[in-house]
């Protein structure tokens, strides 16, 4: 595909900067220990069997680990997990012995501070330029104990949903 | 893939019901005139060239028209477009001469009441059970005049984001 004109790219970036999204942290086991990244593109595709989709904008660092892993964990994050979302949006992941990590019954590491952990295996990874679309089947689900407010990412800021944000 | 156990499917539905998402209306020209559907799975994949992804949970009705169309329009909807989102979440689309429709410079019909209209061509459509993942390139963008609040769909209700919903 040819490069897009600058004005189209700019309009596209502006459009999606204004498009709100839920927040997820995706973790996987790499050669140097567990790693993860924050993603705002996780969506459900199908329910039986449960299949989700997300995209990664690079294939290096934590994204490369997720793309190469036979199993990874997609965490849906609520307002109690804002610190997790911020932590995994920055470079460098917590060390393997950091108490941020827990262990699933399967033995895979996960983040008990997230609202929900979905252990997944990739069904397909489709490169689109330097990005990749990942379709994954959910193998099992661990629901966290805490219940925060729904968390939304919009224009580089976090919002939470409450009765006051609801439209009649 | 084998069917998922009922408790996994239930946990999965509950998890994504609680995962907030932005709102989009996708329209295309069918044999019986223009049609459309409301989707909460639209996400950006890449910016240069601009590519987005969404999924459809069926291939009949309006979804079938979108899946068969050489060109369709993805509208990102804000709080001024709640009525659009509700209208296209129900069965049956507005007639071709309904004033809800406008015409893009390309000649394609679109919804001027949406915040942004992205005219797209499909790059790939991947069936997952009875659902389909669509990856599409954005050809051009029309930005609407009005500026509502960002609109979020969560647990079958609409919310808007404001200064009050922002987390410090």
XYZ file of N, CA, C and O in Angstrom, chain B:
672
model
N -12.883 -25.639 16.154
C -12.726 -25.488 17.603
C -13.944 -26.083 18.304
O -15.081 -25.874 17.858
N -13.752 -26.780 19.398
C -14.899 -27.330 20.129
C -15.677 -26.218 20.817
O -15.157 -25.129 21.022
N -16.913 -26.505 21.172
C -17.690 -25.532 21.930
C -17.019 -25.275 23.284
O -16.405 -26.165 23.876
N -17.150 -24.048 23.768
C -16.615 -23.713 25.085
C -17.614 -24.163 26.157
O -18.815 -24.183 25.918
N -17.124 -24.535 27.351
C -18.062 -24.869 28.427
C -18.915 -23.657 28.780
O -18.488 -22.514 28.628
N -20.138 -23.919 29.254
C -21.089 -22.837 29.515
C -20.533 -21.830 30.517
O -20.742 -20.627 30.374
N -19.801 -22.311 31.540
C -19.331 -21.364 32.551
C -18.249 -20.447 31.986
O -18.164 -19.282 32.358
N -17.438 -20.957 31.046
C -16.442 -20.097 30.396
C -17.142 -19.049 29.531
O -16.804 -17.856 29.570
N -18.130 -19.488 28.762
C -18.882 -18.549 27.915
C -19.572 -17.487 28.759
O -19.538 -16.294 28.428
N -20.172 -17.897 29.874
C -20.848 -16.929 30.746
C -19.859 -15.923 31.330
O -20.132 -14.709 31.358
N -18.719 -16.425 31.809
C -17.721 -15.528 32.392
C -17.196 -14.560 31.336
O -16.945 -13.378 31.616
N -17.056 -15.067 30.111
C -16.564 -14.232 29.019
C -17.568 -13.121 28.675
O -17.204 -11.956 28.527
N -18.843 -13.500 28.587
C -19.869 -12.487 28.297
C -19.896 -11.421 29.389
O -19.997 -10.225 29.110
N -19.813 -11.857 30.654
C -19.827 -10.914 31.768
C -18.629 -9.975 31.701
O -18.753 -8.764 31.912
N -17.460 -10.533 31.366
C -16.242 -9.717 31.317
C -16.363 -8.619 30.266
O -16.069 -7.447 30.542
N -16.841 -8.946 29.089
C -16.906 -7.931 28.031
C -18.112 -7.015 28.167
O -18.086 -5.894 27.657
N -19.164 -7.486 28.854
C -20.270 -6.575 29.135
C -19.778 -5.416 30.009
O -20.259 -4.301 29.923
N -18.787 -5.697 30.850
C -18.230 -4.677 31.726
C -17.051 -3.923 31.135
O -16.441 -3.099 31.812
N -16.709 -4.217 29.866
C -15.565 -3.556 29.226
C -16.092 -2.425 28.345
O -16.751 -2.675 27.342
N -15.812 -1.151 28.694
C -16.387 -0.034 27.941
C -15.795 0.059 26.534
O -14.684 -0.417 26.288
N -16.527 0.714 25.651
C -16.060 0.861 24.274
C -16.643 2.114 23.654
O -17.738 2.546 24.004
N -15.924 2.675 22.707
C -16.459 3.742 21.881
C -17.534 3.206 20.949
O -17.710 1.992 20.815
N -18.259 4.112 20.322
C -19.431 3.732 19.532
C -19.230 4.155 18.075
O -18.795 5.275 17.804
N -19.573 3.247 17.172
C -19.472 3.528 15.740
C -20.725 3.039 15.035
O -21.409 2.128 15.509
N -21.046 3.667 13.908
C -22.100 3.175 13.019
C -21.456 2.939 11.656
O -20.793 3.836 11.106
N -21.624 1.720 11.143
C -21.012 1.338 9.867
C -22.124 1.210 8.833
O -23.099 0.478 9.055
N -21.978 1.933 7.711
C -23.019 1.926 6.679
C -22.444 1.460 5.348
O -21.252 1.615 5.076
N -23.319 0.895 4.537
C -22.925 0.449 3.192
C -24.158 0.436 2.307
O -25.294 0.458 2.791
N -23.900 0.386 1.006
C -24.985 0.386 0.031
C -25.348 -1.061 -0.300
O -24.492 -1.830 -0.754
N -26.598 -1.430 -0.041
C -27.041 -2.782 -0.349
C -27.956 -2.801 -1.551
O -28.266 -1.742 -2.121
N -28.409 -3.987 -1.946
C -29.306 -4.092 -3.105
C -30.633 -3.374 -2.868
O -31.287 -2.955 -3.830
N -31.011 -3.201 -1.598
C -32.279 -2.540 -1.271
C -32.059 -1.125 -0.743
O -32.910 -0.577 -0.036
N -30.908 -0.530 -1.031
C -30.631 0.823 -0.570
C -29.600 0.830 0.551
O -29.043 -0.213 0.910
N -29.366 2.005 1.137
C -28.348 2.109 2.176
C -28.797 1.404 3.453
O -29.983 1.362 3.769
N -27.826 0.859 4.172
C -28.125 0.174 5.423
C -26.956 0.367 6.377
O -25.898 0.870 5.971
N -27.152 0.010 7.637
C -26.072 0.213 8.590
C -26.326 -0.507 9.889
O -27.413 -1.058 10.128
N -25.299 -0.515 10.727
C -25.379 -1.184 12.030
C -24.469 -0.453 13.015
O -23.506 0.199 12.623
N -24.817 -0.567 14.287
C -24.020 0.034 15.350
C -23.014 -0.992 15.861
O -23.365 -2.154 16.082
N -21.761 -0.571 16.017
C -20.683 -1.477 16.451
C -19.868 -0.823 17.551
O -19.664 0.391 17.548
N -19.426 -1.639 18.506
C -18.601 -1.115 19.597
C -17.217 -1.746 19.583
O -16.528 -1.753 20.596
N -16.791 -2.252 18.423
C -15.509 -2.963 18.356
C -14.519 -2.297 17.412
O -13.511 -2.899 17.061
N -14.782 -1.045 16.995
C -13.879 -0.400 16.039
C -12.624 0.096 16.759
O -12.717 0.786 17.772
N -11.469 -0.273 16.250
C -10.204 0.180 16.832
C -9.213 0.477 15.720
O -9.250 -0.136 14.648
N -8.323 1.397 15.992
C -7.250 1.710 15.041
C -6.180 0.627 15.098
O -5.810 0.144 16.169
N -5.673 0.246 13.922
C -4.574 -0.728 13.847
C -3.268 -0.029 13.498
O -2.231 -0.288 14.106
N -3.304 0.821 12.492
C -2.085 1.467 11.997
C -2.464 2.841 11.477
O -3.632 3.101 11.168
N -1.462 3.747 11.382
C -1.774 5.113 10.984
C -1.264 5.465 9.590
O -1.756 6.408 8.970
N -0.295 4.767 9.053
C 0.280 5.168 7.776
C 0.623 3.928 6.956
O 1.725 3.418 7.065
N -0.285 3.471 6.134
C -1.608 4.020 5.848
C -2.582 3.725 6.979
O -2.386 2.764 7.725
N -3.647 4.549 7.112
C -4.615 4.334 8.182
C -5.420 3.054 7.953
O -6.056 2.897 6.905
N -5.354 2.171 8.943
C -6.067 0.888 8.878
C -6.779 0.670 10.197
O -6.203 0.905 11.268
N -8.038 0.237 10.146
C -8.802 -0.050 11.361
C -9.326 -1.477 11.329
O -9.264 -2.161 10.296
N -9.823 -1.928 12.482
C -10.378 -3.270 12.598
C -11.702 -3.194 13.337
O -11.910 -2.302 14.169
N -12.633 -4.065 12.988
C -13.850 -4.244 13.784
C -14.335 -5.662 13.560
O -13.839 -6.379 12.684
N -15.308 -6.089 14.372
C -15.874 -7.410 14.147
C -17.394 -7.306 14.089
O -18.002 -6.393 14.660
N -17.977 -8.234 13.358
C -19.432 -8.328 13.227
C -19.848 -9.703 13.726
O -19.194 -10.705 13.421
N -20.948 -9.759 14.494
C -21.315 -11.018 15.149
C -22.233 -11.874 14.289
O -22.658 -12.948 14.712
N -22.550 -11.401 13.105
C -23.407 -12.167 12.202
C -22.993 -11.833 10.777
O -22.249 -10.871 10.549
N -23.470 -12.605 9.814
C -23.218 -12.226 8.417
C -24.528 -12.051 7.653
O -24.551 -12.066 6.426
N -25.603 -11.851 8.405
C -26.904 -11.621 7.750
C -27.323 -10.174 7.938
O -26.701 -9.419 8.698
N -28.371 -9.770 7.238
C -28.904 -8.418 7.373
C -27.869 -7.368 6.988
O -27.103 -7.542 6.033
N -27.841 -6.265 7.761
C -26.915 -5.170 7.470
C -25.460 -5.636 7.497
O -24.630 -5.170 6.708
N -25.131 -6.564 8.412
C -23.753 -7.057 8.494
C -23.354 -7.748 7.193
O -22.228 -7.582 6.710
N -24.274 -8.498 6.633
C -23.993 -9.157 5.356
C -23.741 -8.158 4.239
O -22.863 -8.372 3.394
N -24.488 -7.048 4.255
C -24.281 -6.008 3.245
C -22.890 -5.391 3.401
O -22.144 -5.217 2.428
N -22.515 -5.061 4.663
C -21.185 -4.484 4.908
C -20.105 -5.461 4.455
O -19.123 -5.078 3.797
N -20.270 -6.747 4.781
C -19.247 -7.748 4.444
C -19.111 -7.945 2.936
O -18.051 -8.355 2.457
N -20.178 -7.645 2.192
C -20.124 -7.828 0.752
C -19.810 -6.568 -0.030
O -19.701 -6.613 -1.256
N -19.663 -5.440 0.675
C -19.523 -4.156 -0.020
C -18.063 -3.863 -0.367
O -17.174 -4.119 0.450
N -17.784 -3.309 -1.558
C -16.411 -2.925 -1.904
C -15.942 -1.691 -1.140
O -14.741 -1.472 -0.985
N -16.903 -0.900 -0.657
C -16.619 0.318 0.107
C -17.698 0.449 1.172
O -18.872 0.146 0.920
N -17.310 0.850 2.394
C -18.297 1.153 3.429
C -17.787 2.345 4.229
O -16.630 2.769 4.070
N -18.666 2.908 5.055
C -18.300 4.107 5.828
C -18.416 3.787 7.317
O -19.472 3.349 7.790
N -17.304 3.980 8.045
C -17.284 3.795 9.496
C -17.415 5.169 10.135
O -16.553 6.035 9.936
N -18.509 5.380 10.865
C -18.759 6.656 11.539
C -18.416 6.516 13.013
O -18.964 5.641 13.691
N -17.542 7.385 13.509
C -17.291 7.452 14.951
C -18.311 8.427 15.530
O -18.460 9.550 15.027
N -19.018 7.997 16.561
C -20.193 8.727 17.044
C -19.915 9.327 18.413
O -19.375 8.648 19.293
N -20.281 10.601 18.597
C -20.154 11.220 19.921
C -21.545 11.406 20.532
O -22.535 10.888 20.003
N -21.605 12.138 21.652
C -22.877 12.218 22.391
C -23.982 12.875 21.564
O -25.164 12.624 21.804
N -23.620 13.697 20.570
C -24.642 14.268 19.691
C -25.243 13.219 18.765
O -26.265 13.478 18.131
N -24.590 12.067 18.676
C -25.037 11.028 17.757
C -25.676 9.822 18.439
O -25.806 8.765 17.827
N -26.077 9.985 19.710
C -26.697 8.858 20.419
C -27.910 8.327 19.662
O -28.126 7.121 19.552
N -28.700 9.253 19.108
C -29.904 8.822 18.377
C -29.510 7.974 17.164
O -30.180 6.979 16.851
N -28.421 8.353 16.496
C -27.919 7.536 15.375
C -27.545 6.139 15.857
O -27.892 5.134 15.238
N -26.794 6.086 16.967
C -26.341 4.794 17.489
C -27.532 3.911 17.839
O -27.547 2.708 17.532
N -28.552 4.504 18.461
C -29.739 3.719 18.829
C -30.515 3.308 17.578
O -31.012 2.178 17.493
N -30.616 4.225 16.603
C -31.379 3.935 15.397
C -30.787 2.733 14.660
O -31.515 1.844 14.192
N -29.444 2.684 14.551
C -28.813 1.620 13.773
C -28.529 0.368 14.610
O -28.027 -0.617 14.095
N -28.845 0.437 15.907
C -28.780 -0.776 16.734
C -30.070 -1.579 16.621
O -30.137 -2.718 17.058
N -31.100 -0.981 16.045
C -32.372 -1.691 15.888
C -32.512 -2.192 14.452
O -31.773 -1.777 13.556
N -33.456 -3.076 14.253
C -33.636 -3.695 12.945
C -34.224 -2.707 11.949
O -35.057 -1.874 12.312
N -33.785 -2.808 10.705
C -34.338 -1.963 9.654
C -33.605 -0.648 9.570
O -33.387 0.019 10.588
N -33.201 -0.251 8.380
C -32.441 0.985 8.197
C -33.340 2.071 7.619
O -34.342 1.784 6.974
N -32.983 3.349 7.846
C -33.751 4.446 7.270
C -33.769 4.345 5.742
O -32.773 3.948 5.138
N -34.894 4.732 5.145
C -35.028 4.669 3.688
C -34.022 5.600 3.007
O -33.486 6.528 3.629
N -33.765 5.323 1.734
C -32.742 6.062 0.978
C -33.024 7.565 0.943
O -32.094 8.378 0.865
N -34.312 7.946 1.016
C -34.627 9.384 0.945
C -34.813 10.012 2.322
O -35.257 11.153 2.444
N -34.441 9.269 3.379
C -34.514 9.820 4.739
C -33.433 10.893 4.892
O -32.291 10.685 4.467
N -33.775 12.046 5.502
C -32.772 13.114 5.630
C -31.610 12.766 6.565
O -30.668 13.548 6.704
N -31.650 11.583 7.193
C -30.527 11.135 8.006
C -29.278 10.920 7.145
O -28.161 10.995 7.627
N -29.496 10.653 5.832
C -28.386 10.355 4.926
C -27.867 11.606 4.247
O -28.630 12.471 3.844
N -26.567 11.691 4.074
C -25.929 12.690 3.226
C -25.097 11.981 2.165
O -25.073 10.747 2.115
N -24.423 12.751 1.315
C -23.609 12.160 0.257
C -22.182 12.687 0.335
O -21.967 13.904 0.386
N -21.220 11.778 0.379
C -19.802 12.139 0.403
C -19.363 12.616 -0.983
O -20.013 12.315 -1.990
N -18.238 13.356 -1.059
C -17.701 13.751 -2.372
C -17.526 12.554 -3.318
O -17.670 12.691 -4.529
N -17.239 11.373 -2.767
C -17.074 10.157 -3.576
C -18.391 9.664 -4.156
O -18.401 8.783 -5.023
N -19.527 10.199 -3.653
C -20.835 9.713 -4.074
C -21.438 8.703 -3.107
O -22.622 8.373 -3.208
N -20.628 8.195 -2.178
C -21.155 7.239 -1.200
C -22.039 7.957 -0.181
O -21.748 9.081 0.236
N -23.087 7.267 0.253
C -23.944 7.830 1.279
C -23.276 7.725 2.640
O -22.490 6.807 2.887
N -23.557 8.701 3.523
C -23.017 8.668 4.884
C -23.978 9.375 5.819
O -25.048 9.829 5.399
N -23.577 9.453 7.100
C -24.421 10.035 8.145
C -23.794 11.344 8.630
O -22.869 11.325 9.452
N -24.264 12.487 8.128
C -23.659 13.769 8.530
C -23.793 14.048 10.027
O -23.079 14.891 10.569
N -24.685 13.337 10.726
C -24.853 13.559 12.156
C -23.770 12.922 13.023
O -23.736 13.142 14.228
N -22.893 12.153 12.411
C -21.802 11.526 13.171
C -20.620 12.477 13.296
O -20.451 13.384 12.477
N -19.793 12.275 14.320
C -18.654 13.172 14.538
C -17.642 13.050 13.405
O -17.070 14.052 12.955
N -17.386 11.836 12.945
C -16.383 11.595 11.907
C -16.851 10.453 11.030
O -17.373 9.459 11.529
N -16.653 10.609 9.716
C -16.968 9.538 8.770
C -15.681 9.106 8.074
O -14.970 9.946 7.505
N -15.361 7.816 8.160
C -14.154 7.278 7.539
C -14.574 6.317 6.424
O -15.125 5.240 6.692
N -14.337 6.719 5.169
C -14.688 5.848 4.043
C -13.602 4.803 3.898
O -12.406 5.127 3.854
N -13.991 3.533 3.873
C -13.038 2.413 3.963
C -13.231 1.410 2.834
O -14.323 1.252 2.303
N -12.135 0.689 2.533
C -12.253 -0.516 1.703
C -11.704 -1.689 2.505
O -10.699 -1.560 3.216
N -12.344 -2.854 2.417
C -11.879 -4.006 3.202
C -10.543 -4.524 2.679
O -10.330 -4.616 1.473
N -9.634 -4.832 3.617
C -8.379 -5.505 3.262
C -8.503 -7.008 3.490
O -7.945 -7.798 2.748
N -9.214 -7.389 4.558
C -9.419 -8.816 4.825
C -10.679 -9.000 5.657
O -11.054 -8.118 6.443
N -11.344 -10.118 5.461
C -12.482 -10.510 6.298
C -12.223 -11.951 6.723
O -12.040 -12.829 5.884
N -12.171 -12.161 8.047
C -11.790 -13.463 8.587
C -12.939 -14.038 9.397
O -13.254 -13.518 10.473
N -13.600 -15.101 8.925
C -14.676 -15.707 9.709
C -14.137 -16.383 10.965
O -13.100 -17.065 10.922
N -14.815 -16.156 12.106
C -14.506 -16.813 13.382
C -15.844 -17.350 13.875
O -16.636 -16.607 14.434
N -16.121 -18.625 13.667
C -17.458 -19.132 13.952
C -18.465 -18.355 13.110
O -18.275 -18.176 11.904
N -19.511 -17.835 13.745
C -20.510 -17.058 13.004
C -20.176 -15.565 12.984
O -20.949 -14.761 12.461
N -19.039 -15.169 13.556
C -18.598 -13.773 13.528
C -17.540 -13.576 12.445
O -17.043 -14.545 11.864
N -17.210 -12.311 12.195
C -16.202 -11.998 11.185
C -15.359 -10.828 11.667
O -15.906 -9.823 12.144
N -14.036 -10.953 11.556
C -13.122 -9.846 11.825
C -12.813 -9.157 10.500
O -12.397 -9.814 9.538
N -13.036 -7.840 10.456
C -12.809 -7.061 9.244
C -11.647 -6.100 9.480
O -11.668 -5.330 10.442
N -10.637 -6.154 8.625
C -9.551 -5.177 8.621
C -9.735 -4.327 7.372
O -9.950 -4.862 6.274
N -9.715 -2.988 7.533
C -10.059 -2.105 6.419
C -9.138 -0.895 6.366
O -8.720 -0.366 7.400
N -8.818 -0.472 5.137
C -8.018 0.735 4.932
C -8.941 1.947 4.808
O -9.977 1.876 4.135
N -8.565 3.039 5.449
C -9.342 4.278 5.377
C -8.908 5.070 4.143
O -7.719 5.389 3.990
N -9.847 5.371 3.262
C -9.555 6.056 2.004
C -9.665 7.563 2.148
O -8.851 8.306 1.616
N -10.705 8.037 2.818
C -10.795 9.447 3.138
C -11.698 9.667 4.343
O -12.414 8.756 4.770
N -11.604 10.872 4.873
C -12.237 11.192 6.162
C -12.995 12.499 6.038
O -12.468 13.472 5.500
N -14.221 12.499 6.525
C -15.001 13.735 6.629
C -15.280 13.984 8.105
O -15.815 13.113 8.806
N -14.864 15.142 8.586
C -15.079 15.497 9.989
C -16.348 16.333 10.078
O -16.520 17.292 9.324
N -17.248 15.938 10.971
C -18.504 16.650 11.136
C -18.295 18.015 11.772
O -17.233 18.322 12.315
N -19.323 18.833 11.719
C -19.223 20.191 12.254
C -19.396 20.217 13.765
O -18.701 20.919 14.477
N -20.359 19.438 14.258
C -20.671 19.497 15.677
C -19.629 18.793 16.532
O -18.918 17.914 16.055
N -19.516 19.204 17.762
C -18.589 18.543 18.683
C -19.313 18.230 19.977
O -19.453 19.104 20.841
N -19.793 17.005 20.110
C -20.396 16.557 21.348
C -19.333 16.054 22.301
O -18.132 16.216 22.077
N -19.791 15.412 23.382
C -18.861 14.777 24.317
C -18.523 13.373 23.788
O -19.315 12.770 23.070
N -17.352 12.842 24.185
C -17.037 11.459 23.793
C -18.111 10.509 24.326
O -18.575 10.653 25.463
N -18.499 9.542 23.492
C -19.593 8.627 23.816
C -19.044 7.223 24.074
O -18.194 6.730 23.326
N -19.543 6.607 25.149
C -19.062 5.273 25.557
C -20.254 4.347 25.745
O -21.281 4.757 26.305
N -20.106 3.108 25.288
C -21.131 2.083 25.495
C -20.625 1.107 26.559
O -19.490 0.629 26.486
N -21.453 0.852 27.569
C -21.058 -0.028 28.660
C -22.292 -0.677 29.262
O -23.226 0.022 29.659
N -22.296 -1.988 29.326
C -23.378 -2.730 29.973
C -24.742 -2.273 29.458
O -25.662 -2.031 30.234
N -24.837 -2.163 28.130
C -26.091 -1.842 27.433
C -26.587 -0.427 27.659
O -27.760 -0.120 27.430
N -25.706 0.459 28.176
C -26.097 1.854 28.369
C -25.028 2.775 27.765
O -23.874 2.379 27.601
N -25.442 4.002 27.470
C -24.513 4.999 26.947
C -24.080 5.943 28.054
O -24.875 6.341 28.907
N -22.797 6.290 28.012
C -22.229 7.278 28.926
C -21.496 8.331 28.097
O -21.060 8.058 26.972
N -21.345 9.529 28.660
C -20.494 10.535 28.010
C -19.364 10.907 28.961
O -19.505 10.836 30.180
N -18.233 11.287 28.382
C -17.058 11.672 29.162
C -17.013 13.191 29.280
O -17.238 13.906 28.300
N -16.732 13.657 30.486
C -16.640 15.097 30.750
C -15.480 15.337 31.714
O -14.796 14.400 32.133
N -15.271 16.605 32.076
C -14.242 16.907 33.077
C -14.504 16.144 34.375
O -13.561 15.759 35.072
N -15.791 15.919 34.688
C -16.124 15.258 35.952
C -15.791 13.771 35.944
O -15.601 13.177 36.995
N -15.774 13.155 34.745
C -15.466 11.717 34.694
C -13.959 11.466 34.652
O -13.520 10.326 34.828
N -13.172 12.516 34.439
C -11.721 12.342 34.307
C -11.098 11.978 35.654
O -11.451 12.545 36.694
N -10.177 11.020 35.631
C -9.438 10.647 36.831
C -8.183 11.511 36.915
O -7.511 11.736 35.911
N -7.877 11.972 38.103
C -6.707 12.843 38.250
C -5.433 12.042 38.085
O -5.412 10.839 38.255
